[in-house]
mmCIF file of C-alpha atoms and ligand atoms in Angstrom:
data_model
loop_
_atom_site.group_PDB
_atom_site.id
_atom_site.type_symbol
_atom_site.label_atom_id
_atom_site.label_comp_id
_atom_site.label_asym_id
_atom_site.label_seq_id
_atom_site.Cartn_x
_atom_site.Cartn_y
_atom_site.Cartn_z
ATOM 1 C CA MET A 153 -78.685 114.778 -48.541
ATOM 2 C CA ILE A 154 -75.761 115.212 -50.812
ATOM 3 C CA GLU A 155 -73.131 117.401 -49.924
ATOM 4 C CA ARG A 156 -72.252 120.295 -52.385
ATOM 5 C CA GLY A 157 -69.248 122.527 -52.528
ATOM 6 C CA ARG A 158 -68.599 125.175 -55.041
ATOM 7 C CA PHE A 159 -65.907 127.768 -55.683
ATOM 8 C CA ALA A 160 -66.744 131.162 -57.254
ATOM 9 C CA PRO A 161 -63.743 133.035 -58.778
ATOM 10 C CA SER A 162 -64.313 136.797 -59.862
ATOM 11 C CA PRO A 163 -62.915 137.301 -63.456
ATOM 12 C CA THR A 164 -61.781 140.916 -62.385
ATOM 13 C CA GLY A 165 -58.148 139.794 -61.502
ATOM 14 C CA GLU A 166 -55.701 137.117 -61.933
ATOM 15 C CA LEU A 167 -55.965 133.771 -60.193
ATOM 16 C CA HIS A 168 -53.068 133.517 -57.462
ATOM 17 C CA LEU A 169 -52.157 130.939 -54.951
ATOM 18 C CA GLY A 170 -54.178 131.829 -52.606
ATOM 19 C CA ASN A 171 -57.082 131.622 -54.507
ATOM 20 C CA ALA A 172 -55.947 128.073 -55.762
ATOM 21 C CA ARG A 173 -55.700 126.878 -52.067
ATOM 22 C CA THR A 174 -59.160 127.813 -51.184
ATOM 23 C CA ALA A 175 -60.760 126.078 -54.498
ATOM 24 C CA ILE A 176 -58.316 122.982 -53.433
ATOM 25 C CA LEU A 177 -59.669 122.823 -49.626
ATOM 26 C CA ALA A 178 -63.461 123.384 -50.960
ATOM 27 C CA TRP A 179 -62.970 120.756 -53.311
ATOM 28 C CA LEU A 180 -61.359 118.447 -51.297
ATOM 29 C CA TRP A 181 -63.679 118.916 -48.484
ATOM 30 C CA ALA A 182 -66.705 118.488 -50.748
ATOM 31 C CA ARG A 183 -65.037 115.387 -52.372
ATOM 32 C CA SER A 184 -64.334 113.762 -48.993
ATOM 33 C CA GLU A 185 -67.794 113.381 -48.139
ATOM 34 C CA GLY A 186 -68.581 112.223 -51.509
ATOM 35 C CA GLY A 187 -70.085 115.684 -52.655
ATOM 36 C CA GLY A 188 -70.821 117.122 -55.920
ATOM 37 C CA PHE A 189 -68.907 120.538 -56.947
ATOM 38 C CA THR A 190 -69.999 123.543 -58.569
ATOM 39 C CA MET A 191 -68.100 126.067 -60.330
ATOM 40 C CA ARG A 192 -69.763 129.631 -60.635
ATOM 41 C CA VAL A 193 -68.174 132.698 -61.925
ATOM 42 C CA GLU A 194 -69.006 136.144 -60.085
ATOM 43 C CA ASP A 195 -68.945 138.367 -63.156
ATOM 44 C CA LEU A 196 -71.428 141.084 -61.591
ATOM 45 C CA ASP A 197 -69.389 143.808 -61.781
ATOM 46 C CA ARG A 198 -69.248 144.429 -65.385
ATOM 47 C CA PRO A 199 -67.084 147.599 -65.560
ATOM 48 C CA ARG A 200 -64.233 145.663 -63.640
ATOM 49 C CA VAL A 201 -64.706 142.425 -65.281
ATOM 50 C CA ARG A 202 -61.931 141.502 -67.870
ATOM 51 C CA PRO A 203 -62.823 139.932 -71.405
ATOM 52 C CA GLY A 204 -61.308 136.403 -71.598
ATOM 53 C CA LEU A 205 -60.350 136.328 -68.114
ATOM 54 C CA ALA A 206 -63.304 134.144 -66.889
ATOM 55 C CA ARG A 207 -62.208 131.489 -69.527
ATOM 56 C CA ARG A 208 -58.645 131.307 -68.799
ATOM 57 C CA GLN A 209 -59.093 131.206 -64.881
ATOM 58 C CA LEU A 210 -61.256 127.942 -65.725
ATOM 59 C CA GLU A 211 -58.465 126.595 -67.262
ATOM 60 C CA GLU A 212 -56.397 126.997 -65.026
ATOM 61 C CA LEU A 213 -58.528 125.425 -61.942
ATOM 62 C CA ASP A 214 -58.743 122.426 -64.821
ATOM 63 C CA TRP A 215 -55.089 122.369 -64.899
ATOM 64 C CA LEU A 216 -54.634 122.304 -61.228
ATOM 65 C CA GLY A 217 -56.925 119.212 -61.187
ATOM 66 C CA ILE A 218 -60.190 120.832 -60.113
ATOM 67 C CA THR A 219 -63.081 119.166 -61.242
ATOM 68 C CA TRP A 220 -66.496 120.260 -61.421
ATOM 69 C CA ASP A 221 -69.738 118.861 -62.455
ATOM 70 C CA GLU A 222 -71.797 121.856 -62.355
ATOM 71 C CA GLY A 223 -70.644 125.084 -64.080
ATOM 72 C CA PRO A 224 -69.091 126.203 -67.344
ATOM 73 C CA ASP A 225 -67.138 123.693 -68.971
ATOM 74 C CA SER A 226 -63.619 124.762 -69.241
ATOM 75 C CA ARG A 227 -62.764 123.863 -72.770
ATOM 76 C CA THR A 228 -66.334 124.437 -74.432
ATOM 77 C CA GLY A 229 -67.754 126.877 -72.184
ATOM 78 C CA ASP A 230 -71.064 125.149 -72.282
ATOM 79 C CA ASP A 231 -72.954 125.137 -68.746
ATOM 80 C CA LEU A 232 -72.787 121.526 -67.176
ATOM 81 C CA GLY A 233 -75.588 120.852 -64.816
ATOM 82 C CA ALA A 234 -79.299 121.860 -64.340
ATOM 83 C CA ARG A 235 -79.038 124.451 -62.087
ATOM 84 C CA GLY A 236 -77.395 127.481 -64.329
ATOM 85 C CA PRO A 237 -76.906 129.671 -65.598
ATOM 86 C CA TYR A 238 -73.578 129.743 -63.759
ATOM 87 C CA ARG A 239 -72.439 133.184 -64.868
ATOM 88 C CA GLN A 240 -73.686 135.899 -62.514
ATOM 89 C CA SER A 241 -74.312 138.106 -65.335
ATOM 90 C CA GLU A 242 -76.911 135.915 -66.625
ATOM 91 C CA ARG A 243 -79.129 135.498 -63.466
ATOM 92 C CA THR A 244 -80.247 139.058 -63.048
ATOM 93 C CA ALA A 245 -83.862 137.764 -62.967
ATOM 94 C CA GLN A 246 -83.199 135.524 -60.209
ATOM 95 C CA TYR A 247 -81.788 138.449 -58.256
ATOM 96 C CA GLU A 248 -84.566 140.539 -59.375
ATOM 97 C CA ALA A 249 -87.174 138.018 -57.762
ATOM 98 C CA ALA A 250 -85.154 137.958 -54.339
ATOM 99 C CA LEU A 251 -85.571 141.887 -54.089
ATOM 100 C CA VAL A 252 -89.199 141.376 -54.314
ATOM 101 C CA ALA A 253 -89.460 138.316 -52.079
ATOM 102 C CA LEU A 254 -87.459 140.591 -49.612
ATOM 103 C CA GLY A 255 -90.607 143.450 -49.721
ATOM 104 C CA ASP A 256 -90.570 145.618 -47.127
ATOM 105 C CA HIS A 257 -87.259 144.738 -45.775
ATOM 106 C CA VAL A 258 -85.575 146.778 -49.101
ATOM 107 C CA TYR A 259 -85.403 150.499 -49.601
ATOM 108 C CA GLN A 260 -84.419 152.892 -51.939
ATOM 109 C CA CYS A 261 -81.505 155.175 -51.155
ATOM 110 C CA PHE A 262 -80.299 158.343 -52.739
ATOM 111 C CA CYS A 263 -77.289 158.872 -50.832
ATOM 112 C CA SER A 264 -74.403 159.823 -52.293
ATOM 113 C CA ARG A 265 -70.739 158.214 -50.944
ATOM 114 C CA ALA A 266 -69.750 161.849 -49.610
ATOM 115 C CA GLU A 267 -72.679 162.425 -48.164
ATOM 116 C CA ILE A 268 -72.450 158.911 -46.458
ATOM 117 C CA ALA A 269 -69.017 159.543 -45.702
ATOM 118 C CA ALA A 270 -70.058 162.757 -43.851
ATOM 119 C CA ALA A 271 -73.122 161.809 -42.384
ATOM 120 C CA SER A 272 -71.566 158.837 -40.197
ATOM 121 C CA ALA A 273 -68.515 158.407 -37.689
ATOM 122 C CA PRO A 274 -66.599 156.576 -36.838
ATOM 123 C CA HIS A 275 -65.995 154.581 -39.420
ATOM 124 C CA GLY A 276 -66.778 151.001 -39.626
ATOM 125 C CA PRO A 277 -64.402 147.898 -41.219
ATOM 126 C CA GLN A 278 -62.087 149.391 -43.864
ATOM 127 C CA ASP A 279 -63.551 147.245 -46.571
ATOM 128 C CA ASP A 280 -66.857 148.017 -46.191
ATOM 129 C CA GLY A 281 -66.524 151.919 -45.758
ATOM 130 C CA PRO A 282 -68.647 154.090 -43.243
ATOM 131 C CA ARG A 283 -71.650 152.290 -41.582
ATOM 132 C CA TYR A 284 -74.587 153.925 -43.450
ATOM 133 C CA PRO A 285 -76.541 155.810 -40.683
ATOM 134 C CA GLY A 286 -79.848 154.841 -42.127
ATOM 135 C CA THR A 287 -80.802 158.412 -43.894
ATOM 136 C CA CYS A 288 -83.013 157.077 -46.412
ATOM 137 C CA ALA A 289 -84.751 154.515 -44.430
ATOM 138 C CA HIS A 290 -87.931 156.111 -43.545
ATOM 139 C CA LEU A 291 -88.639 158.494 -46.693
ATOM 140 C CA GLY A 292 -92.199 158.815 -47.675
ATOM 141 C CA ARG A 293 -93.299 157.927 -51.146
ATOM 142 C CA ALA A 294 -93.356 161.539 -51.920
ATOM 143 C CA GLN A 295 -89.813 162.411 -50.972
ATOM 144 C CA ARG A 296 -88.570 159.360 -52.787
ATOM 145 C CA ALA A 297 -90.505 160.398 -56.247
ATOM 146 C CA GLU A 298 -88.999 163.783 -55.612
ATOM 147 C CA ARG A 299 -85.389 162.342 -55.451
ATOM 148 C CA ARG A 300 -86.012 159.883 -58.109
ATOM 149 C CA ARG A 301 -86.359 162.824 -60.520
ATOM 150 C CA THR A 302 -82.346 163.645 -60.313
ATOM 151 C CA ARG A 303 -80.928 160.420 -58.781
ATOM 152 C CA ALA A 304 -81.204 156.980 -59.494
ATOM 153 C CA PRO A 305 -81.520 154.647 -55.898
ATOM 154 C CA ALA A 306 -79.565 152.116 -54.438
ATOM 155 C CA LEU A 307 -81.480 149.492 -52.913
ATOM 156 C CA ARG A 308 -80.469 148.465 -49.335
ATOM 157 C CA LEU A 309 -81.646 146.108 -46.551
ATOM 158 C CA ARG A 310 -83.110 147.032 -43.775
ATOM 159 C CA VAL A 311 -80.689 145.483 -40.801
ATOM 160 C CA PRO A 312 -82.582 144.296 -37.646
ATOM 161 C CA PRO A 313 -80.737 145.076 -34.786
ATOM 162 C CA GLY A 314 -78.514 142.557 -32.912
ATOM 163 C CA PRO A 315 -75.638 140.112 -33.482
ATOM 164 C CA ILE A 316 -75.813 137.166 -35.573
ATOM 165 C CA ALA A 317 -74.213 134.045 -34.210
ATOM 166 C CA PHE A 318 -72.974 131.051 -36.387
ATOM 167 C CA HIS A 319 -70.899 128.110 -36.035
ATOM 168 C CA ASP A 320 -67.957 127.962 -38.681
ATOM 169 C CA GLU A 321 -66.423 124.507 -39.193
ATOM 170 C CA LEU A 322 -62.762 125.746 -39.140
ATOM 171 C CA GLN A 323 -62.679 129.000 -36.751
ATOM 172 C CA GLY A 324 -65.581 127.660 -34.493
ATOM 173 C CA ALA A 325 -68.117 130.233 -32.760
ATOM 174 C CA GLN A 326 -68.384 133.853 -34.460
ATOM 175 C CA GLU A 327 -70.455 136.644 -33.859
ATOM 176 C CA PHE A 328 -71.108 139.559 -35.790
ATOM 177 C CA ASP A 329 -73.348 142.527 -35.677
ATOM 178 C CA PRO A 330 -74.163 144.107 -39.218
ATOM 179 C CA GLY A 331 -76.397 146.778 -37.696
ATOM 180 C CA ALA A 332 -73.830 147.964 -35.825
ATOM 181 C CA THR A 333 -70.707 147.668 -38.259
ATOM 182 C CA VAL A 334 -72.235 148.170 -41.865
ATOM 183 C CA GLY A 335 -75.865 149.023 -41.441
ATOM 184 C CA ASP A 336 -78.445 148.539 -43.858
ATOM 185 C CA PHE A 337 -76.142 147.325 -46.492
ATOM 186 C CA VAL A 338 -76.519 147.821 -50.478
ATOM 187 C CA LEU A 339 -78.184 144.848 -52.457
ATOM 188 C CA ARG A 340 -78.587 146.868 -55.927
ATOM 189 C CA ARG A 341 -76.239 149.688 -56.404
ATOM 190 C CA ALA A 342 -77.551 152.998 -58.211
ATOM 191 C CA ASP A 343 -76.024 152.021 -61.441
ATOM 192 C CA GLY A 344 -78.337 148.693 -61.621
ATOM 193 C CA ILE A 345 -75.469 146.373 -60.398
ATOM 194 C CA PHE A 346 -76.510 143.773 -57.629
ATOM 195 C CA ALA A 347 -74.508 143.384 -54.756
ATOM 196 C CA TYR A 348 -72.027 140.435 -53.967
ATOM 197 C CA GLN A 349 -74.252 139.621 -50.648
ATOM 198 C CA LEU A 350 -77.437 139.228 -52.108
ATOM 199 C CA ALA A 351 -76.095 137.067 -55.142
ATOM 200 C CA VAL A 352 -74.031 134.847 -53.617
ATOM 201 C CA VAL A 353 -77.231 133.867 -51.243
ATOM 202 C CA ILE A 354 -79.385 133.422 -53.962
ATOM 203 C CA ASP A 355 -77.041 131.568 -55.837
ATOM 204 C CA ASP A 356 -75.498 128.974 -53.558
ATOM 205 C CA ALA A 357 -79.079 128.513 -52.437
ATOM 206 C CA ALA A 358 -80.262 128.091 -56.005
ATOM 207 C CA MET A 359 -77.490 125.687 -56.699
ATOM 208 C CA GLY A 360 -77.841 123.318 -53.993
ATOM 209 C CA VAL A 361 -74.586 124.502 -52.191
ATOM 210 C CA THR A 362 -74.399 122.830 -48.725
ATOM 211 C CA GLN A 363 -70.982 123.907 -47.537
ATOM 212 C CA VAL A 364 -69.349 126.774 -48.353
ATOM 213 C CA LEU A 365 -65.311 126.962 -47.858
ATOM 214 C CA ARG A 366 -63.604 130.618 -48.406
ATOM 215 C CA GLY A 367 -60.847 133.045 -47.271
ATOM 216 C CA GLU A 368 -61.557 134.434 -43.368
ATOM 217 C CA ASP A 369 -61.737 137.979 -44.888
ATOM 218 C CA LEU A 370 -65.043 137.040 -45.575
ATOM 219 C CA LEU A 371 -66.340 135.888 -42.120
ATOM 220 C CA PRO A 372 -67.919 139.400 -41.435
ATOM 221 C CA SER A 373 -69.832 138.886 -44.687
ATOM 222 C CA THR A 374 -71.233 135.675 -43.766
ATOM 223 C CA ALA A 375 -73.182 137.226 -40.902
ATOM 224 C CA ARG A 376 -74.797 139.784 -43.641
ATOM 225 C CA GLN A 377 -75.640 136.585 -45.735
ATOM 226 C CA ILE A 378 -76.911 134.397 -43.126
ATOM 227 C CA LEU A 379 -79.617 137.387 -42.429
ATOM 228 C CA LEU A 380 -80.647 137.181 -46.200
ATOM 229 C CA TYR A 381 -80.976 133.737 -45.870
ATOM 230 C CA ARG A 382 -83.207 133.743 -42.879
ATOM 231 C CA LEU A 383 -85.363 136.643 -44.461
ATOM 232 C CA LEU A 384 -85.917 134.643 -47.472
ATOM 233 C CA GLY A 385 -86.299 131.375 -45.781
ATOM 234 C CA LEU A 386 -83.572 129.718 -47.763
ATOM 235 C CA ARG A 387 -81.670 126.753 -46.177
ATOM 236 C CA GLU A 388 -77.958 127.974 -44.721
ATOM 237 C CA PRO A 389 -74.945 126.032 -46.121
ATOM 238 C CA ARG A 390 -72.431 124.767 -43.531
ATOM 239 C CA TRP A 391 -69.618 127.242 -43.297
ATOM 240 C CA ALA A 392 -65.589 127.139 -42.983
ATOM 241 C CA HIS A 393 -63.531 130.096 -43.496
ATOM 242 C CA ALA A 394 -59.489 129.227 -43.996
ATOM 243 C CA GLY A 395 -57.033 131.365 -43.131
ATOM 244 C CA LEU A 396 -55.206 133.428 -45.798
ATOM 245 C CA VAL A 397 -52.246 132.908 -47.542
ATOM 246 C CA ALA A 398 -49.425 135.667 -47.267
ATOM 247 C CA SER A 399 -46.327 136.243 -49.247
ATOM 248 C CA ALA A 400 -42.913 135.549 -48.448
ATOM 249 C CA SER A 401 -42.567 138.808 -46.696
ATOM 250 C CA GLY A 402 -45.785 138.503 -44.816
ATOM 251 C CA GLU A 403 -48.389 140.611 -46.898
ATOM 252 C CA ARG A 404 -51.381 139.118 -47.857
ATOM 253 C CA LEU A 405 -51.291 137.842 -51.300
ATOM 254 C CA SER A 406 -53.335 140.074 -53.593
ATOM 255 C CA LYS A 407 -54.503 140.181 -57.320
ATOM 256 C CA ARG A 408 -51.770 142.557 -57.907
ATOM 257 C CA ASP A 409 -48.697 139.720 -56.896
ATOM 258 C CA ARG A 410 -47.846 138.802 -60.526
ATOM 259 C CA ALA A 411 -45.287 136.105 -59.271
ATOM 260 C CA ALA A 412 -47.761 134.048 -57.227
ATOM 261 C CA SER A 413 -50.662 134.217 -60.506
ATOM 262 C CA LEU A 414 -51.521 130.950 -61.703
ATOM 263 C CA SER A 415 -51.176 132.248 -65.092
ATOM 264 C CA ALA A 416 -47.426 133.482 -64.531
ATOM 265 C CA LEU A 417 -46.816 130.046 -62.852
ATOM 266 C CA ARG A 418 -48.589 128.426 -65.714
ATOM 267 C CA ALA A 419 -46.730 130.187 -68.087
ATOM 268 C CA ALA A 420 -43.145 129.651 -66.465
ATOM 269 C CA GLY A 421 -43.855 125.708 -67.104
ATOM 270 C CA ARG A 422 -44.327 124.825 -63.369
ATOM 271 C CA ASP A 423 -45.684 121.854 -62.491
ATOM 272 C CA PRO A 424 -49.205 121.946 -61.016
ATOM 273 C CA GLY A 425 -48.924 118.663 -58.775
ATOM 274 C CA GLU A 426 -46.045 120.213 -57.162
ATOM 275 C CA LEU A 427 -48.251 123.224 -56.753
ATOM 276 C CA VAL A 428 -50.914 121.169 -55.391
ATOM 277 C CA THR A 429 -48.392 119.101 -52.975
ATOM 278 C CA ARG A 430 -47.303 122.554 -51.595
ATOM 279 C CA LEU A 431 -50.238 124.289 -51.184
ATOM 280 C CA CYS A 432 -51.716 121.231 -48.944
ATOM 281 C CA ALA A 433 -48.470 121.208 -46.931
ATOM 282 C CA LEU A 434 -48.718 124.697 -46.315
ATOM 283 C CA SER A 435 -52.123 123.940 -45.239
ATOM 284 C CA GLY A 436 -51.127 121.257 -42.435
ATOM 285 C CA LEU A 437 -52.513 118.679 -44.944
ATOM 286 C CA PRO A 438 -50.584 115.131 -45.740
ATOM 287 C CA GLU A 439 -47.723 116.618 -48.238
ATOM 288 C CA LEU A 440 -47.907 113.033 -50.484
ATOM 289 C CA PRO A 441 -45.491 114.459 -53.167
ATOM 290 C CA GLY A 442 -46.233 113.215 -56.599
ATOM 291 C CA ARG A 443 -49.728 112.702 -55.922
ATOM 292 C CA GLY A 444 -52.720 114.424 -57.677
ATOM 293 C CA LEU A 445 -55.767 116.012 -56.114
ATOM 294 C CA ALA A 446 -57.839 112.760 -56.418
ATOM 295 C CA ASP A 447 -55.261 110.885 -54.688
ATOM 296 C CA ARG A 448 -55.824 113.054 -51.235
ATOM 297 C CA VAL A 449 -59.523 112.901 -50.867
ATOM 298 C CA SER A 450 -59.468 109.718 -48.449
ATOM 299 C CA THR A 451 -56.614 111.426 -46.291
ATOM 300 C CA PHE A 452 -58.630 115.103 -46.538
ATOM 301 C CA ALA A 453 -59.765 116.048 -42.414
ATOM 302 C CA LEU A 454 -61.137 119.582 -42.271
ATOM 303 C CA PRO A 455 -60.124 119.591 -38.657
ATOM 304 C CA ARG A 456 -56.464 119.404 -39.939
ATOM 305 C CA VAL A 457 -56.416 122.410 -41.782
ATOM 306 C CA ALA A 458 -54.365 125.477 -40.634
ATOM 307 C CA ARG A 459 -56.631 128.210 -38.896
ATOM 308 C CA GLY A 460 -54.359 130.725 -39.317
ATOM 309 C CA THR A 461 -52.474 132.593 -41.726
ATOM 310 C CA VAL A 462 -50.003 130.697 -43.625
ATOM 311 C CA ARG A 463 -47.169 131.980 -45.560
ATOM 312 C CA LEU A 464 -45.856 130.910 -48.868
ATOM 313 C CA ASP A 465 -41.373 130.618 -48.684
ATOM 314 C CA ARG A 466 -41.424 131.609 -52.313
ATOM 315 C CA PRO A 467 -43.777 132.011 -55.038
HETATM 316 N N1 LIG B 686 -66.145 135.829 -56.060
HETATM 317 C C1 LIG B 686 -65.516 135.602 -54.696
HETATM 318 C C2 LIG B 686 -64.330 136.119 -54.307
HETATM 319 O O1 LIG B 686 -63.663 135.996 -55.405
HETATM 320 C C3 LIG B 686 -65.942 134.640 -53.772
HETATM 321 C C4 LIG B 686 -66.416 134.816 -52.664
HETATM 322 C C5 LIG B 686 -67.106 133.463 -51.985
HETATM 323 O O2 LIG B 686 -66.634 132.385 -52.283
HETATM 324 O O3 LIG B 686 -68.334 133.715 -51.554
HETATM 325 O O4 LIG B 686 -63.573 136.816 -53.715
#
């Protein structure tokens, strides 16, 4: 089988050096295995999407030397490849079909955030909010109809109990228990916006992605995604989660770190080759000063990539 990697930026905030490093590693991994590479724009969360940012992010990735044979062309914006559209905002029909395929594994939930917070203690992982206590899991048809008169429902997945184990090619054996930590998670919000967890699975499978390399903050999400792969009978990709990039002061880089944003570095006239050299060296790969990305494919080896958080010495 031909390998295929991908990078999937969200046009809700500037790309920073951490995102650049993820893109570089994902690209090197795919290319070192003779694979293709897909670029997907994750613009699902329409209220948070910044106009024009997706296009600029693609230009910045192009500037770094990342190439893709599927995804929106950075110059024309037209889709390259036959498995598009490559912007999630244009893939609603595919997500709707997935909901239908999931059938009774999906149910309507009428709870507000405040109600969930009040009903559940102790709280689950920070990024996900409290564990959903299953309040709406067994509503009858009449109860649902009654509630729909005053509130639009979110759709949740009935998460089976028990841990999900998987192999991560960088972090080794992993095990998470989504039922115990997040509970029945949201697939479509009450405002109609599809959740990342569902969209990413549908898209990676439909786009022929065989390997996913991304930041280790997404490890717990991987277990939820594996659950969806299994329920939908889709083929799981290989997983590799790289450690995060921290600023010189030791804090995780975020969209708010203007100095480390690719747009600021580009506007300041920085040499993209030098950034690639630094990010590779920081990640445990050969430094190879003066060499572009293409020249690094033959020496790339996934096991060499640093597993823990790496710290920038300067922007
Ligand atoms: N759009 C997601 C992000 O920017 C990518 C998640 C993924 O790689 O699965 O964090």
